[in-house]
Amino acid sequence: MRLGINLGYWGLGMDADNIAVAREADRLGYSVCWAAEAYGSDAATVLSYVAAKTERIDVGSAIFQIPARTPAMTAMTAATLDTLSGGRFRLGLGVSGPQVSEGWYGVKFDKPLARTREYVEIIRKAMSRERLVHEGANWTLPLPGGPGKPIKLTVHPVREHIPLYIAAIGPKNLEQTGEIADGWLGIFFAPEHAALSVEPLKAGRAKAGQTLDGFDLCPTVAISLGDDVKAAADSQRSYAALYIGGMGSKEKNFYNQLTRRMGYEQAADEVQERYLARDYAGAAAAVPHDLIDATSLLGSTARIADRMQAYADAGVTTLTLAPAGFTLDERIAALRAGVEALELAGLA
């Protein structure tokens, strides 16, 4: 099992620290460094900067939002980043959510599965450097009846195939991800509930005539060090409450729905109700300790090693860490503990 690092969003006052974290992860032998985007920093600019400051570690988008860019633009960005980084780019995609898609980008959140499939198909065509011709429900290239003509990508990526990942939560989206992608970007993944994600991914791979061999299962998990496991879990409460309670509307919150599928229906209701009422402290307090513990790496290095073994047994191939703490020292300590735990578990 390999390790990754997720820098999250840029522009939160920790940008210099983020570069130091990426460089330390590079030095420690981490496999990939991911950056996110929502409606603040864009991931492409961040990743180009990180790639320039590192030497060996891959850089990946977790995720590029599908409503933010045309598929051809995404192919151009991926090819450029792969070239600039010397063949170290991984393309992660996701549909975002209705509030961001429609509120920020002005793109209707309609038929996300079909849109994602078509988006990936166009990217694959463009990246293959064939002349781009496509006729679908969302995009027609070239536009009919006008001056457009089939053209092809002029940039030559370092590799013929850039790994493509999709962030997926729901069963149908997971199944499609297994069918059309090279890897999966997960969140709130608990080894004890691995079947919720792994079985649909397997079904999708089977549709494509493939198995999970060579497919990268890559969840992001928080890591928080300390002898007091409860205190370590408490450091993740606000983060969990934000996603379970506030990432989306009451009717459309994919993280809340995942929490329910894991058996925490009552807690999911309470966290969301409190969060949407702006009782953020109450929402954080309502997140069950067991849920945080199941979806995070908490405690001593030995305890974290045991949990890493559980993740490996569940089929995870790249475990991406999100270090707790706001100081550089805390985040670097978590990075180093991740490597120590991986070695202690015999997974390095």
Coordinates of C-alpha atoms in Angstrom, one line a residue:
M1 CA 0.0 0.0 0.0
R2 CA 1.3 3.4 -1.0
L3 CA 0.8 6.7 0.9
G4 CA -0.5 10.0 -0.5
I5 CA -0.9 13.5 1.0
N6 CA -3.9 15.8 0.5
L7 CA -3.2 19.5 0.8
G8 CA -6.8 20.4 0.7
Y9 CA -7.7 24.0 -0.4
W10 CA -5.2 26.8 -1.0
G11 CA -5.4 30.3 0.3
L12 CA -6.3 29.5 3.9
G13 CA -3.2 31.2 5.3
M14 CA -1.0 28.0 5.2
D15 CA 0.3 28.2 1.6
A16 CA 4.0 28.3 2.6
D17 CA 3.4 25.4 5.0
N18 CA 1.6 23.5 2.2
I19 CA 4.7 23.6 0.1
A20 CA 6.9 22.5 3.0
V21 CA 4.5 19.6 3.6
A22 CA 4.6 18.6 -0.1
R23 CA 8.4 18.8 -0.1
E24 CA 8.7 16.7 3.0
A25 CA 6.2 14.1 1.5
D26 CA 8.4 14.0 -1.6
R27 CA 11.5 13.4 0.6
L28 CA 9.8 10.7 2.6
G29 CA 8.7 8.8 -0.5
Y30 CA 5.0 9.5 -0.6
S31 CA 3.4 8.5 -3.9
V32 CA 1.2 11.4 -4.7
C33 CA 0.2 14.9 -3.5
W34 CA -3.4 15.9 -4.1
A35 CA -4.9 19.4 -4.2
A36 CA -8.6 20.3 -4.0
E37 CA -10.9 23.0 -5.4
A38 CA -14.4 24.2 -4.6
Y39 CA -15.1 27.9 -5.1
G40 CA -11.8 29.4 -4.0
S41 CA -8.4 28.3 -5.1
D42 CA -8.3 26.3 -8.3
A43 CA -6.4 23.0 -8.3
A44 CA -4.5 23.4 -11.6
T45 CA -2.5 26.4 -10.5
V46 CA -1.7 24.9 -7.2
L47 CA -0.5 21.7 -8.7
S48 CA 1.8 23.4 -11.2
Y49 CA 3.4 25.2 -8.3
V50 CA 3.8 22.1 -6.2
A51 CA 5.2 20.2 -9.2
A52 CA 7.8 22.9 -9.6
K53 CA 8.8 22.7 -6.0
T54 CA 9.1 18.8 -5.8
E55 CA 11.1 16.2 -7.7
R56 CA 9.6 12.7 -7.5
I57 CA 6.1 12.8 -6.0
D58 CA 3.1 12.7 -8.3
V59 CA 0.7 15.6 -8.3
G60 CA -3.0 15.0 -8.6
S61 CA -6.3 16.9 -8.8
A62 CA -8.7 15.8 -6.1
I63 CA -10.7 17.0 -7.8
F64 CA -11.1 19.1 -10.9
Q65 CA -14.8 20.0 -10.9
I66 CA -16.6 18.8 -14.1
P67 CA -18.9 21.8 -14.3
A68 CA -15.9 24.2 -14.1
R69 CA -14.3 23.3 -17.4
T70 CA -15.2 21.9 -20.8
P71 CA -13.7 18.4 -21.3
A72 CA -11.4 19.6 -23.9
M73 CA -10.0 22.3 -21.6
T74 CA -9.5 19.6 -18.9
A75 CA -7.6 17.5 -21.4
M76 CA -5.4 20.5 -22.3
T77 CA -4.7 21.2 -18.6
A78 CA -3.9 17.5 -17.9
A79 CA -1.5 17.3 -20.8
T80 CA 0.2 20.6 -19.8
L81 CA 0.6 19.5 -16.1
D82 CA 1.9 16.1 -17.2
T83 CA 4.5 17.8 -19.4
L84 CA 5.5 20.4 -16.9
S85 CA 5.9 17.8 -14.1
G86 CA 7.8 15.3 -16.2
G87 CA 5.1 12.7 -16.2
R88 CA 3.9 13.1 -12.6
F89 CA 0.3 14.2 -13.1
R90 CA -2.9 12.3 -12.1
L91 CA -6.3 13.5 -13.2
G92 CA -9.0 13.4 -10.6
L93 CA -12.5 14.4 -11.6
G94 CA -15.8 14.9 -9.8
V95 CA -19.2 16.4 -10.5
S96 CA -19.2 18.6 -7.3
G97 CA -22.7 19.2 -6.0
P98 CA -25.9 21.1 -7.0
Q99 CA -25.2 24.2 -4.9
V100 CA -21.7 24.8 -6.4
S101 CA -22.5 23.6 -9.9
E102 CA -25.5 25.8 -10.3
G103 CA -24.7 28.6 -7.9
W104 CA -21.0 29.1 -8.8
Y105 CA -20.7 27.8 -12.3
G106 CA -24.2 28.2 -13.7
V107 CA -24.2 24.6 -14.9
K108 CA -27.4 22.6 -14.3
F109 CA -26.8 19.6 -12.0
D110 CA -28.6 17.3 -14.3
K111 CA -27.9 13.6 -15.0
P112 CA -24.4 13.6 -13.4
L113 CA -23.7 10.0 -14.3
A114 CA -24.3 10.5 -18.0
R115 CA -22.4 13.8 -17.9
T116 CA -19.4 12.2 -16.3
R117 CA -19.3 9.3 -18.7
E118 CA -19.4 11.7 -21.7
Y119 CA -16.9 14.0 -20.1
V120 CA -14.4 11.1 -19.7
E121 CA -15.0 9.9 -23.2
I122 CA -14.1 13.3 -24.7
I123 CA -11.0 13.6 -22.5
R124 CA -9.8 10.1 -23.6
K125 CA -10.3 11.1 -27.2
A126 CA -8.5 14.4 -26.8
M127 CA -5.6 12.9 -24.8
S128 CA -5.1 10.3 -27.5
R129 CA -4.3 13.1 -29.9
E130 CA -6.9 12.0 -32.5
R131 CA -8.9 14.7 -34.2
L132 CA -11.7 15.5 -31.8
V133 CA -15.1 14.6 -33.0
H134 CA -18.0 13.9 -30.6
E135 CA -21.7 13.8 -30.7
G136 CA -23.5 13.4 -27.4
A137 CA -26.2 14.7 -25.1
N138 CA -24.0 17.4 -23.5
W139 CA -21.3 18.2 -26.1
T140 CA -21.1 18.2 -29.9
L141 CA -17.7 18.7 -31.4
P142 CA -17.3 20.5 -33.7
L143 CA -20.5 22.5 -33.4
P144 CA -22.6 21.8 -36.5
G145 CA -23.3 24.4 -39.2
G146 CA -20.4 26.6 -38.2
P147 CA -16.7 27.2 -38.9
G148 CA -15.4 24.7 -36.4
K149 CA -13.4 21.8 -37.7
P150 CA -12.0 18.6 -36.0
I151 CA -8.6 19.5 -34.5
K152 CA -6.3 17.6 -32.2
L153 CA -4.2 18.3 -29.1
T154 CA -0.9 19.9 -30.0
V155 CA 0.8 19.1 -26.6
H156 CA 2.5 15.8 -26.3
P157 CA 2.1 14.5 -22.7
V158 CA 5.1 12.6 -21.3
R159 CA 3.0 9.4 -21.0
E160 CA 0.5 7.9 -23.5
H161 CA -1.9 7.3 -20.6
I162 CA -2.5 9.7 -17.8
P163 CA -4.2 8.0 -14.8
L164 CA -7.8 9.1 -14.5
Y165 CA -9.6 9.0 -11.1
I166 CA -13.2 9.8 -10.2
A167 CA -14.5 10.9 -6.8
A168 CA -17.6 8.9 -6.2
I169 CA -19.9 8.2 -3.2
G170 CA -23.2 6.8 -4.4
P171 CA -23.6 3.2 -5.5
K172 CA -24.3 4.0 -9.2
N173 CA -21.5 6.5 -9.4
L174 CA -19.2 4.0 -7.8
E175 CA -20.1 1.3 -10.3
Q176 CA -19.6 3.7 -13.2
T177 CA -16.2 4.8 -11.8
G178 CA -15.1 1.1 -11.8
E179 CA -16.1 0.8 -15.4
I180 CA -14.6 4.0 -16.9
A181 CA -11.7 5.1 -14.6
D182 CA -8.3 4.0 -13.5
G183 CA -8.8 4.8 -9.8
W184 CA -11.3 5.9 -7.2
L185 CA -11.0 8.9 -4.9
G186 CA -12.9 8.2 -1.7
I187 CA -13.8 10.0 1.5
F188 CA -15.2 8.8 4.9
F189 CA -14.0 5.3 4.0
A190 CA -14.2 2.8 6.9
P191 CA -12.6 -0.7 6.4
E192 CA -15.5 -2.2 8.4
H193 CA -17.9 -0.8 5.7
A194 CA -15.7 -1.3 2.7
A195 CA -18.3 -3.3 0.8
L196 CA -20.4 -0.1 0.4
S197 CA -17.7 1.2 -1.9
V198 CA -15.7 -1.8 -3.1
E199 CA -18.6 -4.0 -4.3
P200 CA -20.0 -1.4 -6.7
L201 CA -16.5 -0.7 -8.0
K202 CA -16.0 -4.4 -8.6
A203 CA -19.3 -4.6 -10.5
G204 CA -18.2 -1.7 -12.7
R205 CA -14.8 -3.3 -13.3
A206 CA -16.7 -6.5 -14.3
K207 CA -18.8 -4.5 -16.8
A208 CA -15.5 -3.5 -18.4
G209 CA -14.2 -7.0 -18.4
Q210 CA -11.7 -6.2 -15.7
T211 CA -11.0 -6.9 -12.0
L212 CA -9.7 -4.5 -9.3
D213 CA -6.2 -5.6 -10.1
G214 CA -4.4 -2.5 -11.2
F215 CA -7.3 -0.2 -10.2
D216 CA -6.2 2.3 -7.5
L217 CA -8.5 2.5 -4.5
C218 CA -7.5 5.8 -3.0
P219 CA -9.5 7.2 0.0
T220 CA -8.4 10.3 1.9
V221 CA -8.3 9.8 5.7
A222 CA -7.5 12.2 8.5
I223 CA -4.6 11.4 10.6
S224 CA -4.3 12.7 14.2
L225 CA -1.5 11.7 16.6
G226 CA -1.7 11.5 20.4
D227 CA -2.1 9.1 23.3
D228 CA -5.6 10.3 23.9
V229 CA -7.7 8.8 21.1
K230 CA -10.8 10.8 22.1
A231 CA -8.9 14.0 21.9
A232 CA -7.5 13.0 18.5
A233 CA -11.0 12.2 17.3
D234 CA -12.3 15.5 18.7
S235 CA -9.9 17.4 16.4
Q236 CA -11.8 16.0 13.4
R237 CA -15.3 16.9 14.6
S238 CA -15.7 20.2 12.9
Y239 CA -14.4 18.7 9.6
A240 CA -16.9 15.8 9.8
A241 CA -19.8 18.1 10.7
L242 CA -19.1 20.4 7.8
Y243 CA -19.4 17.5 5.3
I244 CA -22.2 15.5 7.0
G245 CA -24.2 18.6 7.8
G246 CA -23.3 21.4 5.5
M247 CA -21.9 20.1 2.1
G248 CA -25.1 20.5 0.2
S249 CA -28.8 21.1 0.9
K250 CA -31.0 19.1 3.3
E251 CA -32.3 17.1 0.2
K252 CA -29.0 16.7 -1.6
N253 CA -26.0 15.9 0.7
F254 CA -24.0 12.9 -0.6
Y255 CA -21.9 12.7 2.5
N256 CA -24.9 12.7 4.8
Q257 CA -26.4 9.9 2.6
L258 CA -23.2 7.9 3.0
T259 CA -23.3 8.3 6.7
R260 CA -26.8 6.9 6.7
R261 CA -25.7 3.9 4.7
M262 CA -23.0 3.2 7.3
G263 CA -25.7 2.9 9.9
Y264 CA -25.7 6.4 11.5
E265 CA -29.1 7.6 10.4
Q266 CA -30.1 9.3 13.6
A267 CA -26.7 11.0 14.0
A268 CA -26.8 12.1 10.3
D269 CA -30.2 13.8 11.0
E270 CA -29.0 15.6 14.1
V271 CA -25.7 16.8 12.6
Q272 CA -27.5 18.1 9.5
E273 CA -30.3 19.8 11.5
R274 CA -27.9 21.5 13.8
Y275 CA -25.5 22.5 11.1
L276 CA -28.2 24.0 8.8
A277 CA -29.4 25.9 11.9
R278 CA -25.9 27.3 12.2
D279 CA -25.3 25.5 15.5
Y280 CA -21.9 24.5 14.3
A281 CA -20.6 23.5 17.8
G282 CA -23.7 21.4 18.4
A283 CA -23.3 19.7 15.0
A284 CA -19.7 18.9 15.7
A285 CA -20.6 17.5 19.1
A286 CA -23.3 15.3 17.5
V287 CA -20.8 13.4 15.2
P288 CA -20.4 10.0 16.8
H289 CA -16.9 9.1 18.1
D290 CA -17.2 5.7 16.5
L291 CA -17.8 7.2 13.1
I292 CA -14.7 9.4 13.3
D293 CA -12.6 6.6 14.7
A294 CA -13.7 4.3 11.8
T295 CA -12.9 6.8 9.1
S296 CA -9.6 8.3 10.5
L297 CA -6.2 7.3 11.7
L298 CA -6.1 8.2 15.4
G299 CA -3.8 7.8 18.3
S300 CA -0.3 6.3 18.7
T301 CA 1.9 5.1 15.8
A302 CA 1.2 1.5 16.8
R303 CA -2.6 2.1 16.7
I304 CA -2.4 3.8 13.4
A305 CA -0.4 0.9 12.0
D306 CA -3.2 -1.5 13.0
R307 CA -5.7 0.7 11.2
M308 CA -3.5 0.9 8.1
Q309 CA -3.5 -2.9 8.0
A310 CA -7.3 -2.8 8.1
Y311 CA -7.3 -0.4 5.2
A312 CA -4.9 -2.7 3.2
D313 CA -7.0 -5.7 4.0
A314 CA -10.1 -3.8 2.7
G315 CA -8.3 -3.4 -0.7
V316 CA -7.0 0.2 -0.4
T317 CA -3.9 0.6 -2.6
T318 CA -3.1 4.3 -2.0
L319 CA -4.0 5.7 1.4
T320 CA -4.0 9.5 1.2
L321 CA -3.5 11.2 4.5
A322 CA -4.9 14.6 5.6
P323 CA -2.8 15.6 8.7
A324 CA -4.7 17.2 11.6
G325 CA -3.3 20.4 13.1
F326 CA -2.7 24.0 11.9
T327 CA 1.0 24.2 12.6
L328 CA 3.7 23.0 10.2
D329 CA 5.3 21.0 13.0
E330 CA 2.1 19.1 13.6
R331 CA 1.5 18.3 10.0
I332 CA 5.1 17.2 9.4
A333 CA 4.9 15.0 12.5
A334 CA 1.8 13.3 11.0
L335 CA 3.6 12.8 7.7
R336 CA 6.5 11.1 9.4
A337 CA 4.2 9.0 11.6
G338 CA 2.4 7.8 8.5
V339 CA 5.6 6.4 7.1
E340 CA 6.6 4.8 10.5
A341 CA 3.2 3.2 10.8
L342 CA 3.3 1.8 7.3
E343 CA 6.6 0.3 8.0
L344 CA 5.5 -1.0 11.4
A345 CA 2.5 -2.7 9.7
G346 CA 4.8 -4.3 7.2
L347 CA 3.0 -2.6 4.3
A348 CA 5.9 -0.4 2.9

